[in-house]
Amino acid sequence: MNYLDRFLSVEPTKKTRLQLLGATCMFLASKMKETVPLTAEKLCIYTDNSVRPSELLQMELLALNKLKWDLASVTPHDFIEHFLAKLPIHQSSKQILRKHAQTFVALCATGMFYCLCSVLL
C-alpha cells in the first residue's frame, strides 16, 4: 500500500491501469520482503492474465523511477523485535508474544481493530 499511495501521489493514473499498478507494487514489495519473491508470470496469472509480464516489468521501472528507488518503508512489524528485546520476559514467552503482536498488527491493518477492542472491552 505504501508504494501504491506514494506512486499515486506523484503520477496521475487511469483507472484502467490500477490493476497493473497494484500488481507492480506487490511485485516490488515481494522483492523487498520475501526470501522467495513472486515471479512476474505468477502475478500475471493472479490478475487472470489481464496483465502481461512485459507490461509488469515496464511498470516496475516506471514505479521505481517515480518512487526515486526509495523502497525502504518502515512497518509496525519492524518494531516487534525491538520491543521484545526490551521487555523483561523469559525467552520461552517471547515466541507466543511475538505471534500475538503480529496478529494484533494484522488486525489493526485490516480494520478489524474495532472488532478486537469491542471483544476486549
Coordinates of N, CA, C and O in Angstrom, one line a residue:
M1 N 0.8 -1.2 0.0 CA 0.0 0.0 0.0 C 0.9 1.2 0.0 O 0.5 2.2 -0.6
N2 N 2.0 1.2 0.7 CA 2.9 2.3 0.8 C 3.3 2.7 -0.7 O 3.3 3.9 -1.0
Y3 N 3.8 1.8 -1.4 CA 4.3 2.1 -2.8 C 3.1 2.6 -3.6 O 3.3 3.6 -4.4
L4 N 1.9 2.0 -3.5 CA 0.8 2.4 -4.3 C 0.4 3.8 -4.0 O 0.2 4.7 -4.9
D5 N 0.3 4.1 -2.7 CA -0.1 5.5 -2.3 C 0.9 6.5 -2.7 O 0.6 7.6 -3.2
R6 N 2.2 6.2 -2.6 CA 3.2 7.2 -2.9 C 3.3 7.4 -4.4 O 3.5 8.5 -4.9
F7 N 3.1 6.3 -5.2 CA 3.1 6.4 -6.7 C 1.9 7.3 -7.1 O 2.1 8.2 -7.9
L8 N 0.7 7.0 -6.6 CA -0.5 7.8 -7.0 C -0.4 9.2 -6.6 O -1.0 10.1 -7.2
S9 N 0.4 9.5 -5.6 CA 0.5 10.9 -5.2 C 1.4 11.8 -6.1 O 1.4 13.0 -6.1
V10 N 2.2 11.1 -6.9 CA 3.1 11.8 -7.8 C 2.8 11.6 -9.3 O 3.3 12.3 -10.2
E11 N 2.0 10.6 -9.6 CA 1.7 10.3 -11.0 C 0.2 10.0 -11.2 O -0.3 9.1 -10.7
P12 N -0.4 10.9 -12.1 CA -1.8 10.6 -12.4 C -1.9 9.3 -13.1 O -1.1 9.0 -14.0
T13 N -2.9 8.5 -12.7 CA -3.0 7.1 -13.3 C -4.5 6.9 -13.7 O -5.4 7.1 -12.9
K14 N -4.7 6.3 -14.9 CA -6.0 6.0 -15.3 C -6.5 4.8 -14.5 O -5.8 3.9 -14.1
K15 N -7.9 4.7 -14.4 CA -8.5 3.6 -13.6 C -8.1 2.3 -14.3 O -8.0 1.3 -13.6
T16 N -8.0 2.3 -15.6 CA -7.7 1.0 -16.3 C -6.3 0.5 -16.0 O -6.1 -0.7 -16.4
R17 N -5.5 1.3 -15.4 CA -4.1 0.8 -15.2 C -3.9 0.5 -13.7 O -2.8 0.2 -13.3
L18 N -4.9 0.6 -12.9 CA -4.8 0.4 -11.4 C -4.4 -1.1 -11.1 O -3.7 -1.3 -10.2
Q19 N -5.0 -2.0 -11.8 CA -4.7 -3.4 -11.6 C -3.2 -3.7 -11.9 O -2.5 -4.3 -11.1
L20 N -2.7 -3.1 -13.0 CA -1.3 -3.2 -13.3 C -0.4 -2.6 -12.2 O 0.6 -3.2 -11.8
L21 N -0.8 -1.4 -11.8 CA -0.1 -0.7 -10.7 C -0.1 -1.5 -9.4 O 1.0 -1.7 -8.8
G22 N -1.2 -2.1 -9.1 CA -1.3 -2.9 -7.9 C -0.4 -4.1 -7.9 O 0.3 -4.5 -7.0
A23 N -0.5 -4.8 -9.1 CA 0.4 -6.0 -9.3 C 1.9 -5.6 -9.2 O 2.7 -6.3 -8.6
T24 N 2.2 -4.4 -9.8 CA 3.6 -4.0 -9.8 C 4.0 -3.7 -8.4 O 5.1 -4.1 -8.0
C25 N 3.2 -3.0 -7.6 CA 3.6 -2.7 -6.2 C 3.7 -4.0 -5.4 O 4.6 -4.1 -4.6
M26 N 2.9 -5.0 -5.6 CA 3.1 -6.3 -4.9 C 4.4 -7.0 -5.4 O 5.1 -7.6 -4.6
F27 N 4.7 -6.8 -6.7 CA 5.9 -7.4 -7.2 C 7.1 -6.8 -6.5 O 8.0 -7.5 -6.0
L28 N 7.1 -5.4 -6.4 CA 8.2 -4.7 -5.7 C 8.3 -5.1 -4.2 O 9.4 -5.4 -3.7
A29 N 7.2 -5.1 -3.6 CA 7.1 -5.5 -2.2 C 7.6 -6.9 -1.9 O 8.4 -7.1 -0.9
S30 N 7.3 -7.8 -2.8 CA 7.7 -9.2 -2.5 C 9.2 -9.3 -2.7 O 9.9 -10.1 -2.1
K31 N 9.8 -8.5 -3.6 CA 11.2 -8.5 -3.8 C 11.9 -7.9 -2.6 O 13.0 -8.3 -2.3
M32 N 11.3 -7.0 -1.9 CA 11.9 -6.4 -0.7 C 11.8 -7.2 0.5 O 12.7 -7.2 1.4
K33 N 10.7 -7.9 0.7 CA 10.4 -8.6 2.0 C 10.5 -10.1 2.0 O 10.7 -10.7 3.0
E34 N 10.3 -10.7 0.8 CA 10.2 -12.2 0.8 C 11.6 -12.8 0.4 O 12.3 -12.2 -0.4
T35 N 11.9 -13.9 1.0 CA 13.1 -14.6 0.6 C 13.0 -15.2 -0.8 O 14.0 -15.3 -1.5
V36 N 11.8 -15.6 -1.1 CA 11.5 -16.1 -2.5 C 10.4 -15.2 -3.0 O 9.2 -15.5 -2.8
P37 N 10.8 -14.2 -3.8 CA 9.7 -13.2 -4.3 C 8.8 -13.9 -5.3 O 9.2 -14.9 -6.0
L38 N 7.7 -13.2 -5.5 CA 6.7 -13.6 -6.5 C 7.4 -13.4 -7.9 O 8.1 -12.5 -8.1
T39 N 7.0 -14.2 -8.9 CA 7.5 -14.0 -10.2 C 6.5 -13.2 -11.0 O 5.3 -13.1 -10.7
A40 N 7.0 -12.5 -12.1 CA 6.1 -11.7 -12.9 C 5.0 -12.6 -13.5 O 3.9 -12.2 -13.6
E41 N 5.4 -13.8 -13.9 CA 4.4 -14.7 -14.5 C 3.3 -15.1 -13.5 O 2.2 -15.1 -13.9
K42 N 3.7 -15.4 -12.3 CA 2.7 -15.8 -11.3 C 1.8 -14.6 -11.0 O 0.5 -14.8 -10.9
L43 N 2.3 -13.4 -10.9 CA 1.4 -12.2 -10.7 C 0.5 -12.0 -11.8 O -0.7 -11.6 -11.6
C44 N 0.9 -12.3 -13.0 CA 0.1 -12.1 -14.2 C -1.1 -13.1 -14.2 O -2.2 -12.8 -14.5
I45 N -0.8 -14.3 -13.7 CA -1.8 -15.4 -13.5 C -2.8 -14.9 -12.5 O -4.0 -15.1 -12.7
Y46 N -2.3 -14.3 -11.4 CA -3.2 -13.8 -10.4 C -4.2 -12.7 -10.9 O -5.2 -12.5 -10.3
T47 N -3.8 -12.0 -11.9 CA -4.6 -11.0 -12.5 C -5.5 -11.5 -13.6 O -6.1 -10.8 -14.4
D48 N -5.6 -12.9 -13.6 CA -6.4 -13.6 -14.6 C -5.9 -13.2 -16.0 O -6.6 -13.1 -17.0
N49 N -4.6 -13.1 -16.1 CA -3.9 -12.8 -17.4 C -4.3 -11.5 -18.0 O -4.2 -11.3 -19.2
S50 N -4.8 -10.5 -17.2 CA -5.2 -9.2 -17.8 C -3.9 -8.3 -17.9 O -4.0 -7.2 -18.5
V51 N -2.8 -8.8 -17.3 CA -1.6 -8.1 -17.3 C -0.5 -9.0 -17.9 O -0.5 -10.2 -17.5
R52 N 0.3 -8.5 -18.8 CA 1.4 -9.3 -19.4 C 2.6 -9.1 -18.6 O 2.9 -8.0 -18.1
P53 N 3.5 -10.1 -18.6 CA 4.8 -9.9 -17.9 C 5.6 -8.7 -18.4 O 6.2 -8.0 -17.6
S54 N 5.6 -8.5 -19.7 CA 6.3 -7.3 -20.2 C 5.8 -6.0 -19.7 O 6.5 -5.1 -19.4
E55 N 4.4 -5.9 -19.6 CA 3.8 -4.7 -19.0 C 4.2 -4.5 -17.5 O 4.5 -3.4 -17.1
L56 N 4.2 -5.6 -16.8 CA 4.6 -5.6 -15.4 C 6.0 -5.1 -15.2 O 6.2 -4.2 -14.4
L57 N 6.9 -5.6 -16.0 CA 8.3 -5.2 -15.9 C 8.5 -3.7 -16.3 O 9.3 -3.0 -15.7
Q58 N 7.7 -3.3 -17.3 CA 7.8 -1.9 -17.8 C 7.3 -1.0 -16.7 O 7.9 0.1 -16.4
M59 N 6.2 -1.4 -16.1 CA 5.6 -0.6 -15.0 C 6.5 -0.6 -13.8 O 6.5 0.4 -13.0
E60 N 7.2 -1.7 -13.5 CA 8.1 -1.7 -12.4 C 9.2 -0.6 -12.5 O 9.5 0.1 -11.6
L61 N 9.7 -0.5 -13.7 CA 10.7 0.6 -13.9 C 10.1 2.0 -13.7 O 10.8 2.8 -13.1
L62 N 8.9 2.2 -14.2 CA 8.2 3.5 -14.0 C 8.0 3.7 -12.5 O 8.3 4.8 -12.0
A63 N 7.5 2.7 -11.8 CA 7.3 2.9 -10.4 C 8.6 3.2 -9.6 O 8.6 4.1 -8.8
L64 N 9.6 2.5 -10.0 CA 10.9 2.7 -9.3 C 11.4 4.1 -9.6 O 11.9 4.8 -8.7
N65 N 11.2 4.6 -10.8 CA 11.6 6.0 -11.1 C 10.8 7.0 -10.3 O 11.3 8.0 -9.8
K66 N 9.5 6.8 -10.3 CA 8.6 7.8 -9.6 C 8.8 7.7 -8.1 O 8.7 8.7 -7.4
L67 N 9.2 6.6 -7.6 CA 9.5 6.5 -6.1 C 10.9 6.8 -5.8 O 11.4 6.7 -4.6
K68 N 11.7 7.2 -6.8 CA 13.1 7.5 -6.7 C 13.9 6.4 -6.1 O 14.8 6.6 -5.3
W69 N 13.5 5.2 -6.4 CA 14.2 4.0 -5.9 C 14.2 3.9 -4.4 O 14.9 3.1 -3.8
D70 N 13.3 4.6 -3.7 CA 13.2 4.6 -2.3 C 12.2 3.6 -1.9 O 11.0 4.0 -1.7
L71 N 12.5 2.4 -1.7 CA 11.6 1.3 -1.3 C 11.6 0.9 0.1 O 10.9 0.0 0.5
A72 N 12.5 1.5 0.9 CA 12.6 1.1 2.3 C 11.5 1.8 3.1 O 11.5 3.0 3.2
S73 N 10.6 1.0 3.5 CA 9.5 1.6 4.3 C 9.4 0.9 5.6 O 9.6 -0.4 5.7
V74 N 9.2 1.6 6.7 CA 9.1 1.0 8.0 C 7.7 0.6 8.2 O 6.7 1.4 8.0
T75 N 7.5 -0.6 8.7 CA 6.2 -1.1 9.1 C 6.1 -1.4 10.6 O 7.1 -1.5 11.2
P76 N 4.9 -1.6 11.1 CA 4.8 -1.9 12.5 C 5.5 -3.2 12.9 O 6.1 -3.4 14.0
H77 N 5.6 -4.2 11.9 CA 6.3 -5.4 12.2 C 7.8 -5.2 12.4 O 8.4 -6.0 13.1
D78 N 8.4 -4.1 11.9 CA 9.8 -3.9 12.1 C 10.1 -3.5 13.6 O 11.2 -3.6 14.0
F79 N 9.1 -3.1 14.3 CA 9.3 -2.7 15.7 C 9.1 -3.9 16.7 O 9.6 -3.8 17.9
I80 N 8.5 -4.9 16.3 CA 8.2 -6.0 17.2 C 9.4 -6.6 17.9 O 9.5 -6.7 19.1
E81 N 10.4 -6.9 17.1 CA 11.7 -7.5 17.7 C 12.3 -6.5 18.6 O 12.9 -6.9 19.7
H82 N 12.3 -5.2 18.3 CA 12.9 -4.2 19.1 C 12.2 -4.2 20.5 O 12.8 -4.1 21.6
F83 N 10.9 -4.2 20.5 CA 10.1 -4.1 21.7 C 10.3 -5.4 22.5 O 10.4 -5.4 23.8
L84 N 10.3 -6.5 21.8 CA 10.5 -7.8 22.6 C 11.9 -7.9 23.3 O 12.0 -8.4 24.4
A85 N 12.9 -7.3 22.6 CA 14.2 -7.3 23.2 C 14.2 -6.5 24.5 O 15.0 -6.7 25.4
K86 N 13.4 -5.4 24.6 CA 13.4 -4.5 25.8 C 12.5 -5.0 26.9 O 12.6 -4.5 28.0
L87 N 11.6 -6.0 26.6 CA 10.7 -6.4 27.7 C 11.4 -7.4 28.6 O 12.1 -8.3 28.2
P88 N 11.1 -7.3 29.9 CA 11.7 -8.2 30.9 C 10.9 -9.5 31.0 O 10.3 -9.8 32.0
I89 N 10.9 -10.3 30.0 CA 10.2 -11.5 30.0 C 11.1 -12.7 29.6 O 12.2 -12.5 29.0
H90 N 10.7 -13.9 30.0 CA 11.6 -15.1 29.8 C 11.6 -15.4 28.3 O 10.6 -15.2 27.6
Q91 N 12.7 -15.9 27.8 CA 12.9 -16.2 26.4 C 11.8 -17.1 25.9 O 11.3 -17.0 24.7
S92 N 11.3 -18.1 26.7 CA 10.3 -19.0 26.2 C 8.9 -18.3 25.9 O 8.1 -18.8 25.2
S93 N 8.7 -17.2 26.6 CA 7.5 -16.4 26.4 C 7.5 -15.6 25.1 O 6.4 -15.1 24.6
K94 N 8.7 -15.3 24.6 CA 8.8 -14.3 23.5 C 8.1 -14.8 22.2 O 7.5 -14.0 21.5
Q95 N 8.2 -16.1 21.9 CA 7.6 -16.6 20.7 C 6.1 -16.4 20.7 O 5.5 -15.9 19.7
I96 N 5.4 -16.7 21.8 CA 3.9 -16.5 21.8 C 3.6 -15.0 21.8 O 2.6 -14.6 21.2
L97 N 4.4 -14.2 22.5 CA 4.1 -12.8 22.5 C 4.3 -12.2 21.1 O 3.6 -11.3 20.6
R98 N 5.4 -12.7 20.4 CA 5.6 -12.2 19.0 C 4.4 -12.6 18.1 O 4.0 -11.8 17.3
K99 N 3.9 -13.8 18.3 CA 2.8 -14.2 17.5 C 1.5 -13.3 17.8 O 0.8 -12.9 16.8
H100 N 1.3 -13.0 19.0 CA 0.1 -12.2 19.4 C 0.3 -10.8 18.8 O -0.6 -10.1 18.4
A101 N 1.5 -10.2 18.9 CA 1.8 -8.9 18.4 C 1.6 -8.8 16.9 O 1.0 -7.9 16.4
Q102 N 2.0 -9.9 16.2 CA 1.9 -9.9 14.7 C 0.4 -10.0 14.4 O -0.1 -9.3 13.4
T103 N -0.4 -10.7 15.1 CA -1.8 -10.8 14.9 C -2.5 -9.5 15.2 O -3.3 -9.0 14.4
F104 N -2.1 -8.8 16.3 CA -2.7 -7.5 16.6 C -2.4 -6.5 15.5 O -3.3 -5.8 15.1
V105 N -1.2 -6.5 15.0 CA -0.8 -5.6 13.9 C -1.6 -5.9 12.7 O -2.1 -5.0 12.0
A106 N -1.8 -7.1 12.3 CA -2.6 -7.5 11.2 C -4.0 -7.1 11.3 O -4.7 -6.6 10.4
L107 N -4.6 -7.3 12.5 CA -6.0 -6.9 12.8 C -6.1 -5.3 12.6 O -7.1 -4.9 12.1
C108 N -5.2 -4.6 13.1 CA -5.2 -3.1 13.0 C -5.1 -2.7 11.5 O -5.8 -1.8 11.1
A109 N -4.3 -3.4 10.8 CA -4.1 -3.0 9.4 C -5.3 -3.3 8.5 O -5.5 -2.7 7.5
T110 N -6.1 -4.3 8.9 CA -7.2 -4.7 8.1 C -8.5 -4.1 8.6 O -9.6 -4.5 8.2
G111 N -8.4 -3.2 9.6 CA -9.7 -2.5 10.1 C -10.4 -3.4 11.1 O -11.5 -3.0 11.4
M112 N -9.9 -4.5 11.5 CA -10.6 -5.3 12.5 C -10.3 -4.8 13.9 O -10.7 -5.5 14.9
F113 N -9.6 -3.7 14.1 CA -9.2 -3.2 15.4 C -10.4 -2.9 16.2 O -10.4 -3.3 17.4
Y114 N -11.4 -2.4 15.6 CA -12.6 -2.0 16.4 C -13.4 -3.3 16.9 O -13.9 -3.3 18.0
C115 N -13.3 -4.3 16.1 CA -13.9 -5.6 16.5 C -13.2 -6.1 17.7 O -13.7 -6.6 18.6
L116 N -11.8 -6.1 17.6 CA -11.0 -6.6 18.6 C -11.2 -5.8 19.9 O -11.3 -6.4 21.0
C117 N -11.3 -4.5 19.8 CA -11.5 -3.7 21.0 C -12.8 -4.0 21.7 O -12.9 -4.0 22.9
S118 N -13.8 -4.2 20.9 CA -15.2 -4.4 21.5 C -15.2 -5.8 22.2 O -15.8 -5.9 23.2
V119 N -14.4 -6.7 21.7 CA -14.3 -8.0 22.4 C -13.5 -7.9 23.7 O -13.9 -8.5 24.7
L120 N -12.4 -7.1 23.6 CA -11.6 -6.9 24.8 C -12.3 -6.1 25.9 O -12.1 -6.3 27.1
L121 N -13.1 -5.2 25.5 CA -13.8 -4.3 26.5 C -15.0 -5.0 26.9 O -15.5 -5.1 28.0

